Coordinates of C-alpha atoms in Angstrom, one line a residue:
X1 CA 35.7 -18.0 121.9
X2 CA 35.8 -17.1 125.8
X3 CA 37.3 -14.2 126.9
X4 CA 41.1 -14.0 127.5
X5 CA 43.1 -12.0 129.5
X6 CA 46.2 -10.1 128.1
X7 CA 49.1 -8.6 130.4
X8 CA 50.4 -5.7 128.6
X9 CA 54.1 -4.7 130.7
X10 CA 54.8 -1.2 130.5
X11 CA 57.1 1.4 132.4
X12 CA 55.8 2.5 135.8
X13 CA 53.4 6.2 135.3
X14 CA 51.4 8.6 137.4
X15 CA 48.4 7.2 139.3
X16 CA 47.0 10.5 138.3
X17 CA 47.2 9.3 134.6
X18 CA 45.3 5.6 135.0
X19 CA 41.7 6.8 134.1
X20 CA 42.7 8.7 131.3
X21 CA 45.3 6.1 129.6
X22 CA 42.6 3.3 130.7
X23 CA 39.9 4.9 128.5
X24 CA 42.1 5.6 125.4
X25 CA 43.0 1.7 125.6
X26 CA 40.1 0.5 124.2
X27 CA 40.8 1.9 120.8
X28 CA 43.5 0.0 120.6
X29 CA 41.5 -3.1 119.1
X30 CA 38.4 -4.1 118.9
X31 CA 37.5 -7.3 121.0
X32 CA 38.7 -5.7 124.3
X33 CA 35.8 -5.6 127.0
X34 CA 37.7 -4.5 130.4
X35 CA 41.0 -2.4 130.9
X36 CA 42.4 -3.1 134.7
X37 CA 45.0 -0.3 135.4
X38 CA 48.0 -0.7 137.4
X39 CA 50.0 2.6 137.0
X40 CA 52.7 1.6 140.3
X41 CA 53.3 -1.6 138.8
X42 CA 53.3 -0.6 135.2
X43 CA 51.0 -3.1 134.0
X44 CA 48.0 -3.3 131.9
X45 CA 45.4 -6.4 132.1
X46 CA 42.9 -6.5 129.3
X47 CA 40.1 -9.0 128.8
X48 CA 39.7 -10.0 125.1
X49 CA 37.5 -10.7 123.3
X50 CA 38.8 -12.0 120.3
X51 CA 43.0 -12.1 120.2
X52 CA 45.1 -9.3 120.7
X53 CA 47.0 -8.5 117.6
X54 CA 50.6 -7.7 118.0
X55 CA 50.4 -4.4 116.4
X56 CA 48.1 -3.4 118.6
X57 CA 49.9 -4.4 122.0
X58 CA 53.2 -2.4 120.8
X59 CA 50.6 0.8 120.1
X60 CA 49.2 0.2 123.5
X61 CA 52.7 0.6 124.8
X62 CA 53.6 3.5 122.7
X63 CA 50.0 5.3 124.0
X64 CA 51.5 5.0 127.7
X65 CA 54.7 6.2 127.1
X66 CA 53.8 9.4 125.2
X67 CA 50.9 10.1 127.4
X68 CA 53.1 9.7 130.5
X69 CA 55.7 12.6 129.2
X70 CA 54.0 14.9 131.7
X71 CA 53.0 14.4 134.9
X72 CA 49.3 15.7 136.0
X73 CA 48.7 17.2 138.8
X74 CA 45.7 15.6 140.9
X75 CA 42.8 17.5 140.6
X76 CA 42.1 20.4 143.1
X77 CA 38.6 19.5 145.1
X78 CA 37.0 22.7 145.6
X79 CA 33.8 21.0 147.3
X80 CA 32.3 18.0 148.4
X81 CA 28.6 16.8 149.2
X82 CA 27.6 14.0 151.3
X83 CA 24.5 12.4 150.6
X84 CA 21.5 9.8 151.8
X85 CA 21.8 7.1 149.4
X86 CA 22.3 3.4 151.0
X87 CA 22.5 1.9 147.4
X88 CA 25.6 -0.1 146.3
X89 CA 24.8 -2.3 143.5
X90 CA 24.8 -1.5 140.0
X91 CA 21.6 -0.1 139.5
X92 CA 20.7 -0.8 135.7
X93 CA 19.4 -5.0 135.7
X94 CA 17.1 -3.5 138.0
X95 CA 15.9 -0.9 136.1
X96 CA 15.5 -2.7 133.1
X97 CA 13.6 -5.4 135.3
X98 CA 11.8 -2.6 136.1
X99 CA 11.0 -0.9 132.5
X100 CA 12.5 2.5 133.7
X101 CA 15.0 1.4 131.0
X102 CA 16.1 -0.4 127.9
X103 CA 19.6 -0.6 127.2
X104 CA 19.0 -0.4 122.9
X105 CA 22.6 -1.2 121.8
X106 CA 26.5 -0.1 123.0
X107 CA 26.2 3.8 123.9
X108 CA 22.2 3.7 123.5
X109 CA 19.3 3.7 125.3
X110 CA 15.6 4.5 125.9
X111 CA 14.5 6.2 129.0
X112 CA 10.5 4.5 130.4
X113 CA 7.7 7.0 131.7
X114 CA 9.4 7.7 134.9
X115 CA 13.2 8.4 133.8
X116 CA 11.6 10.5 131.3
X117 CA 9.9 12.5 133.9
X118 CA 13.2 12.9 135.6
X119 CA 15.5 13.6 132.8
X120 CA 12.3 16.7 132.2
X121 CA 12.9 17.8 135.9
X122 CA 16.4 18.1 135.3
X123 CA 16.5 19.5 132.1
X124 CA 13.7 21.9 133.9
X125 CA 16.0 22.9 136.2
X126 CA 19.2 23.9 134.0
X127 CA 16.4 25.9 132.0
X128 CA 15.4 28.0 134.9
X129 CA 19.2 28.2 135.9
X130 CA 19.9 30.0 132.1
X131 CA 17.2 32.2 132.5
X132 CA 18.8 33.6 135.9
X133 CA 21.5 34.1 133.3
X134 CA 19.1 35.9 130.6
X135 CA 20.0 33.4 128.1
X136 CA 18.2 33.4 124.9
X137 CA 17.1 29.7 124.0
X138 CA 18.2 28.3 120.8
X139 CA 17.6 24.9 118.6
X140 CA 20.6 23.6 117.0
X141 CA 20.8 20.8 114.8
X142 CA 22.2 17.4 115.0
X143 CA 24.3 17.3 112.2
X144 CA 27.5 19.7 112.3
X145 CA 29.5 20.9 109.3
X146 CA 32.7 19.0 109.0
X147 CA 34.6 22.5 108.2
X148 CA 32.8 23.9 111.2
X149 CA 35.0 21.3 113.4
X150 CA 38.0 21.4 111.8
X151 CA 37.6 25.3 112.4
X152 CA 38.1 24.3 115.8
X153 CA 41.0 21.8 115.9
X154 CA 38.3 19.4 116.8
X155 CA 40.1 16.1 114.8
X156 CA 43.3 16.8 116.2
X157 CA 42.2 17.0 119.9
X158 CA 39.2 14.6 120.0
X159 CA 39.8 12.2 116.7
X160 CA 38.8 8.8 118.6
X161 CA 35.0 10.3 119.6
X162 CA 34.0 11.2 115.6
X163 CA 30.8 9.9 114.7
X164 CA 30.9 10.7 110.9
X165 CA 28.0 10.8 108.2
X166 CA 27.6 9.1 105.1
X167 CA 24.3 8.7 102.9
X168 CA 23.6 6.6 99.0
X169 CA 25.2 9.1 96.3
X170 CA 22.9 10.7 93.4
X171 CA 23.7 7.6 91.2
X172 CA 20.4 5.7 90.4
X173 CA 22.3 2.2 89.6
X174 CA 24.2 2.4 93.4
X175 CA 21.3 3.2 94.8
X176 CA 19.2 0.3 93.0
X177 CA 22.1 -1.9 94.0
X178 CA 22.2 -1.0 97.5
X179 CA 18.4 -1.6 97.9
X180 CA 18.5 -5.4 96.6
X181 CA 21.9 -6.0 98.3
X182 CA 21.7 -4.5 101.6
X183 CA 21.7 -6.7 104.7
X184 CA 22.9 -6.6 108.4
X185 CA 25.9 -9.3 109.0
X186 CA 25.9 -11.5 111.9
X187 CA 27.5 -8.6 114.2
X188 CA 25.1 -6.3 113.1
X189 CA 27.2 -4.2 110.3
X190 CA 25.7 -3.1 107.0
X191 CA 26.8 -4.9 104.7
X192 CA 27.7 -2.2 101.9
X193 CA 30.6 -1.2 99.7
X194 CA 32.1 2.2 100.5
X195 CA 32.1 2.7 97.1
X196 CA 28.6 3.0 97.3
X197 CA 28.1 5.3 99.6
X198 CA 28.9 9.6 99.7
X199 CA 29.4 11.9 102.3
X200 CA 32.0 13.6 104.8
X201 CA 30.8 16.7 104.5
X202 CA 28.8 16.6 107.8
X203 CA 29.2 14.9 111.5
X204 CA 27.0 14.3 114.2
X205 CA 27.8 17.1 116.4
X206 CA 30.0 16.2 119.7
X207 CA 28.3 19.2 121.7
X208 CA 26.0 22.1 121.3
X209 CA 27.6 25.2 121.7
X210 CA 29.9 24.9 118.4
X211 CA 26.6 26.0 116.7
X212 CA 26.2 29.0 118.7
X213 CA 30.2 30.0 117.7
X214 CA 28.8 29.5 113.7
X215 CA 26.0 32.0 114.7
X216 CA 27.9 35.0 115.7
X217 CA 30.9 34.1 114.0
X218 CA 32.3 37.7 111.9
X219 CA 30.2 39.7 114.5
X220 CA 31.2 42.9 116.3
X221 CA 29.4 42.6 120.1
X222 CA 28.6 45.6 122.3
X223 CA 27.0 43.3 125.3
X224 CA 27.2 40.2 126.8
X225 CA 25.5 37.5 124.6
X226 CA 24.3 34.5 126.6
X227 CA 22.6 31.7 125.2
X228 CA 21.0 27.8 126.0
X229 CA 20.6 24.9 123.9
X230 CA 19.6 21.2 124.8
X231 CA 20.6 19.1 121.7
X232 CA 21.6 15.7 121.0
X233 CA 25.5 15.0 121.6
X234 CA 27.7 11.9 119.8
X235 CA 30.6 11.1 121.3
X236 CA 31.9 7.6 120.5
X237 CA 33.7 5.7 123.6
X238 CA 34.4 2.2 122.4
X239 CA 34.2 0.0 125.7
X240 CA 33.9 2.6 127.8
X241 CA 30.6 3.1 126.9
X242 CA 28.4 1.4 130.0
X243 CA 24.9 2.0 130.9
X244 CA 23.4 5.4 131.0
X245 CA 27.0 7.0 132.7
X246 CA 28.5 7.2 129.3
X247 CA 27.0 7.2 126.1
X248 CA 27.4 7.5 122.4
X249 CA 24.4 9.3 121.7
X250 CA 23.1 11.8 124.8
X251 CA 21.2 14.9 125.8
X252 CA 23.5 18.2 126.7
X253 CA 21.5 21.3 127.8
X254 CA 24.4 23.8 127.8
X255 CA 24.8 27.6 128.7
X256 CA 26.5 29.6 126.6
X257 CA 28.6 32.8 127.6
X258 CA 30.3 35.1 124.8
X259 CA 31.6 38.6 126.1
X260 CA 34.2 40.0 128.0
X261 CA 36.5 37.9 130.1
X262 CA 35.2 39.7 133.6
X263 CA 31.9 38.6 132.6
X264 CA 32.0 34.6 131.1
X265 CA 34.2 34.2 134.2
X266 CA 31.6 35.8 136.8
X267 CA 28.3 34.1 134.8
X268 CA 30.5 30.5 134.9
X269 CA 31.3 31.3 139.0
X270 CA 27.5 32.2 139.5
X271 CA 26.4 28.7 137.9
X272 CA 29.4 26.7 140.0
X273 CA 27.8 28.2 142.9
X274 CA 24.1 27.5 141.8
X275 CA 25.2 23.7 141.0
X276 CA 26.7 23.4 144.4
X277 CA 23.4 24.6 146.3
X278 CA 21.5 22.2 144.2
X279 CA 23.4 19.4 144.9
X280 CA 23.1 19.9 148.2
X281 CA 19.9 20.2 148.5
X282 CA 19.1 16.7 146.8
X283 CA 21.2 15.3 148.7
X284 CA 23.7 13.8 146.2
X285 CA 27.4 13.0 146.8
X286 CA 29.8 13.9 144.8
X287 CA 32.4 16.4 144.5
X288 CA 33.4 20.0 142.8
X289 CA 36.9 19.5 141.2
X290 CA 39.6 21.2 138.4
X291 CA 39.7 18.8 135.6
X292 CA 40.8 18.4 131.9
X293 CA 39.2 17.2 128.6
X294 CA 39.9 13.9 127.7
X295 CA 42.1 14.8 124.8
X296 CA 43.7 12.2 122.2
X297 CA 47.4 10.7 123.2
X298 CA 49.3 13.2 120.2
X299 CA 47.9 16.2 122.7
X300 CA 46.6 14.8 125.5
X301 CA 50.2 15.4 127.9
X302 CA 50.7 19.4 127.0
X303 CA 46.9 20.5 126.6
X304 CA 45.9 18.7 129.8
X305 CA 48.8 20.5 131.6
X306 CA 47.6 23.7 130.0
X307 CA 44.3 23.8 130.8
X308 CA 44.5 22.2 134.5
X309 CA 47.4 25.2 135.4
X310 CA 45.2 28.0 134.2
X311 CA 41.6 26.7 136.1
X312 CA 40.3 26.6 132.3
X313 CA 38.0 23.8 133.7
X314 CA 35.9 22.4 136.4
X315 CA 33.8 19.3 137.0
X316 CA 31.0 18.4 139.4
X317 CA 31.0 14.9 139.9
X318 CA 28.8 13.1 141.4
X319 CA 29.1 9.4 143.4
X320 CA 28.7 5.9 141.8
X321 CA 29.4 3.7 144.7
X322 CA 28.8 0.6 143.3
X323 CA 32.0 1.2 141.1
X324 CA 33.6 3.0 144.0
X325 CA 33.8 6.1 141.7
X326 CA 32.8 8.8 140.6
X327 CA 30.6 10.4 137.4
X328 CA 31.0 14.2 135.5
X329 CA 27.6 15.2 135.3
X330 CA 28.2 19.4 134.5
X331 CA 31.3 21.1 133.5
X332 CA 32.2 24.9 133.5
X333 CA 34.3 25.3 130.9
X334 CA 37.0 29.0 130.1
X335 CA 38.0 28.8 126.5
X336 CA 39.7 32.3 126.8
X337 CA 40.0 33.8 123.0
X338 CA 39.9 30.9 120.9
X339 CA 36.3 30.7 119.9
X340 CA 36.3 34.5 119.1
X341 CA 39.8 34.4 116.9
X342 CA 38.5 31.1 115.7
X343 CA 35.1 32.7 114.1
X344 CA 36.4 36.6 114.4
X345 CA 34.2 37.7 117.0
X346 CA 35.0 41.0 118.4
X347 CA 34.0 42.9 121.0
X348 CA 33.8 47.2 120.3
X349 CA 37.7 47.7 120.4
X350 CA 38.8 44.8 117.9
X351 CA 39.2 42.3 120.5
X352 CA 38.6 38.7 120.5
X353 CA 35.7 37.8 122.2
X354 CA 36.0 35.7 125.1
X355 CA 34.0 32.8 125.9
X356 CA 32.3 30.2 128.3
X357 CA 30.2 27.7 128.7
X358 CA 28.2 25.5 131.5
X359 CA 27.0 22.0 130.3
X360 CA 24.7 19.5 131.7
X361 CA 24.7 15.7 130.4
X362 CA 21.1 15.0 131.4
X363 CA 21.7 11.4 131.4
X364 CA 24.4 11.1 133.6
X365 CA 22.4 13.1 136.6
X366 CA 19.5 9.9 136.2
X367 CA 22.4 7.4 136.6
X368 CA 24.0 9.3 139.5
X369 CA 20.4 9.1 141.0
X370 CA 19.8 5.4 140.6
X371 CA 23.3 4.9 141.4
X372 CA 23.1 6.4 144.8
X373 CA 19.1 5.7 145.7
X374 CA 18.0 2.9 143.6
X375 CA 15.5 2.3 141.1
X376 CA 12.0 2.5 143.4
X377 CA 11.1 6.4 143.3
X378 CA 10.0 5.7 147.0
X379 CA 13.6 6.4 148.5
X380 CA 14.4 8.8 146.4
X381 CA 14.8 12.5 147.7
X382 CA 11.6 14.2 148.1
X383 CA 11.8 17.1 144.9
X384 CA 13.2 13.8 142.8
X385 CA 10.4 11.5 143.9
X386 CA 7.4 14.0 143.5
X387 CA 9.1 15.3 139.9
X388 CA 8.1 11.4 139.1
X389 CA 4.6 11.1 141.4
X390 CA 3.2 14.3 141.3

């Protein structure tokens, strides 16, 4: 069928609140392809793909109304760059045209010779940035213990973003079955029974420093511990996953700070200020900014609140003019004591570590690049274009 569009009618909100209700829209249904936000008017225009079910629009309205119980304050810009690029078209039939890219299915993608070579200059980069930290590099897997995230209250603030694991039980008959039966369906499903299939004990792991926590978790620490890690990250988006600015599966390099509060707070300000001068000097526009995670609607109203009063986190964000908006490519990140009472990790006196982090989406800093400069290396800034020449 061709796409429909739906008016959803709802009370009036907070500009301040239209990104974030936008993106938890999509997992209202499946079949909806664009979310047009109009917080003043208190109307919602989605583009269908298949009909909206009734059920559905009545949860849409029930999502604004409990995420619009508190009013968000806009975010604080602490800095902004100006940059060089003249590009204002979307950037990625180009670079497909081009081979720098292949868009592999919804939230995936494969990176050609010379967006490999970038993401390794990057990624290059945040490396030599933790060792200015004297960060001890670590290897993490992809798969995370389900226990590990319930440890930290990971379903109840980020439920919608799960990608969960599931294999063929020991059962020699179900296994037999499922290898004379399998098949994809039209829309690309497998088509097997969950009674066939085991599992739940593990996830694909949503970031990289959870891992680290599991490492020194019952520890007593006498120093600063700091610690890097580039690993694979699953985050599930439903339609808000477009291009290489937001995938499902992605590449997060982070920095890892676990100490005393004077000291995560200083090593996160001395990384802000490194990420500032680098931006700068490619050239890049964008903006430093407080932000908040994207929690689910139960939380979303009094955690975003929370962390936005107490500066918990900041964004750099960098231009995508052909959507006439902006991209988080790092975040610096205060989790005051809840990793350390979470996996009772002291410091000398008994006290609950503190902790912080700096991460990097590798991806997101090539789509910021093509966004602003295009696809042909030749107008890109000179330490992007000769990471890519030689």
């Amino acid at each position: 069928m061709d796409d429909a569009c739906v008016v959803v009618k709802t009370n009036p909100f907070s500009p301040t609140l239209a990104a974030d209700i936008r993106a938890k829209v999509f997992y209202a249904a499946p079949g909806i392809s664009e979310v047009v936000v109009d917080a003043a008017g208190g109307k919602l225009t989605l583009t269908m793909r298949q009909p909206l079910p009734a059920m559905a629009q009545v949860a849409i309205e029930d999502l604004v109304r409990r995420m619009a119980t508190r009013t968000i304050v806009a975010e604080k810009v602490l800095e902004s760059y100006s940059g060089g690029g003249m590009q204002t078209t979307d950037p990625h039939p180009e670079a497909i045209a081009r081979g720098l890219l292949w868009l592999a299915g919804p939230g995936t993608c494969v990176l050609g010779d010379t967006l490999s070579r970038l993401f390794e200059y990057f990624d290059a980069w945040f490396t030599r940035l933790a060792g200015q930290c004297q960060a001890e590099s670590f290897r993490f897997p992809t798969l995370i213990p389900s226990q590990l995230l319930a440890r930290v209250d990971y379903f109840k603030s980020f439920p919608h973003s799960l990608s969960l694991v599931y294999h063929l039980p020991e059962n020699i008959p179900a296994i037999e079955r499922f290898s004379t039966t399998a098949c994809c369906a039209e829309d690309g499903k497998l088509n097997v029974s969950p009674a066939d299939l085991a599992g739940g004990e593990y996830l694909l792991s949503p970031a990289v420093c959870f891992h680290y926590y599991q490492v020194l978790a019952g520890k007593k620490l006498d120093r600063l511990h700091v610690a890097t890690a580039i690993g694979k990250s699953f985050r599930y988006e439903s339609g808000n996953m477009r291009g290489l600015e937001r995938l499902w599966d992605f590449s997060m390099r982070e920095i890892i700070f676990v100490g005393r509060e004077d000291d995560v707070l200083a090593k996160r300000q001395f990384t802000m200020e490194a990420l500032s001068r680098f931006t700068r000097e490619l050239g890049l526009a964008g903006l430093m900014e407080k932000a908040n995670d994207p929690f689910f609607v139960g939380n979303f109203s009094l955690q975003a609140s929370f962390q936005s009063a107490l500066d918990l986190k900041y964004e750099l964000r960098l231009d995508l003019p052909y959507q006439r908006g902006t991209l988080a490519v790092g975040s610096f990140n205060y989790h005051q004591a809840f990793f350390g009472k979470a996996f009772d990790i002291t410091l000398a006196d008994g006290a609950p570590v503190r902790t912080a982090c700096t991460a990097f989406g590798v991806e997101r800093w090539l789509a910021a690049v093509l966004a602003q400069y295009g696809c042909d290396p030749v107008r890109w800034p000179e330490p992007l274009r000769l990471a890519v020449t030689g």
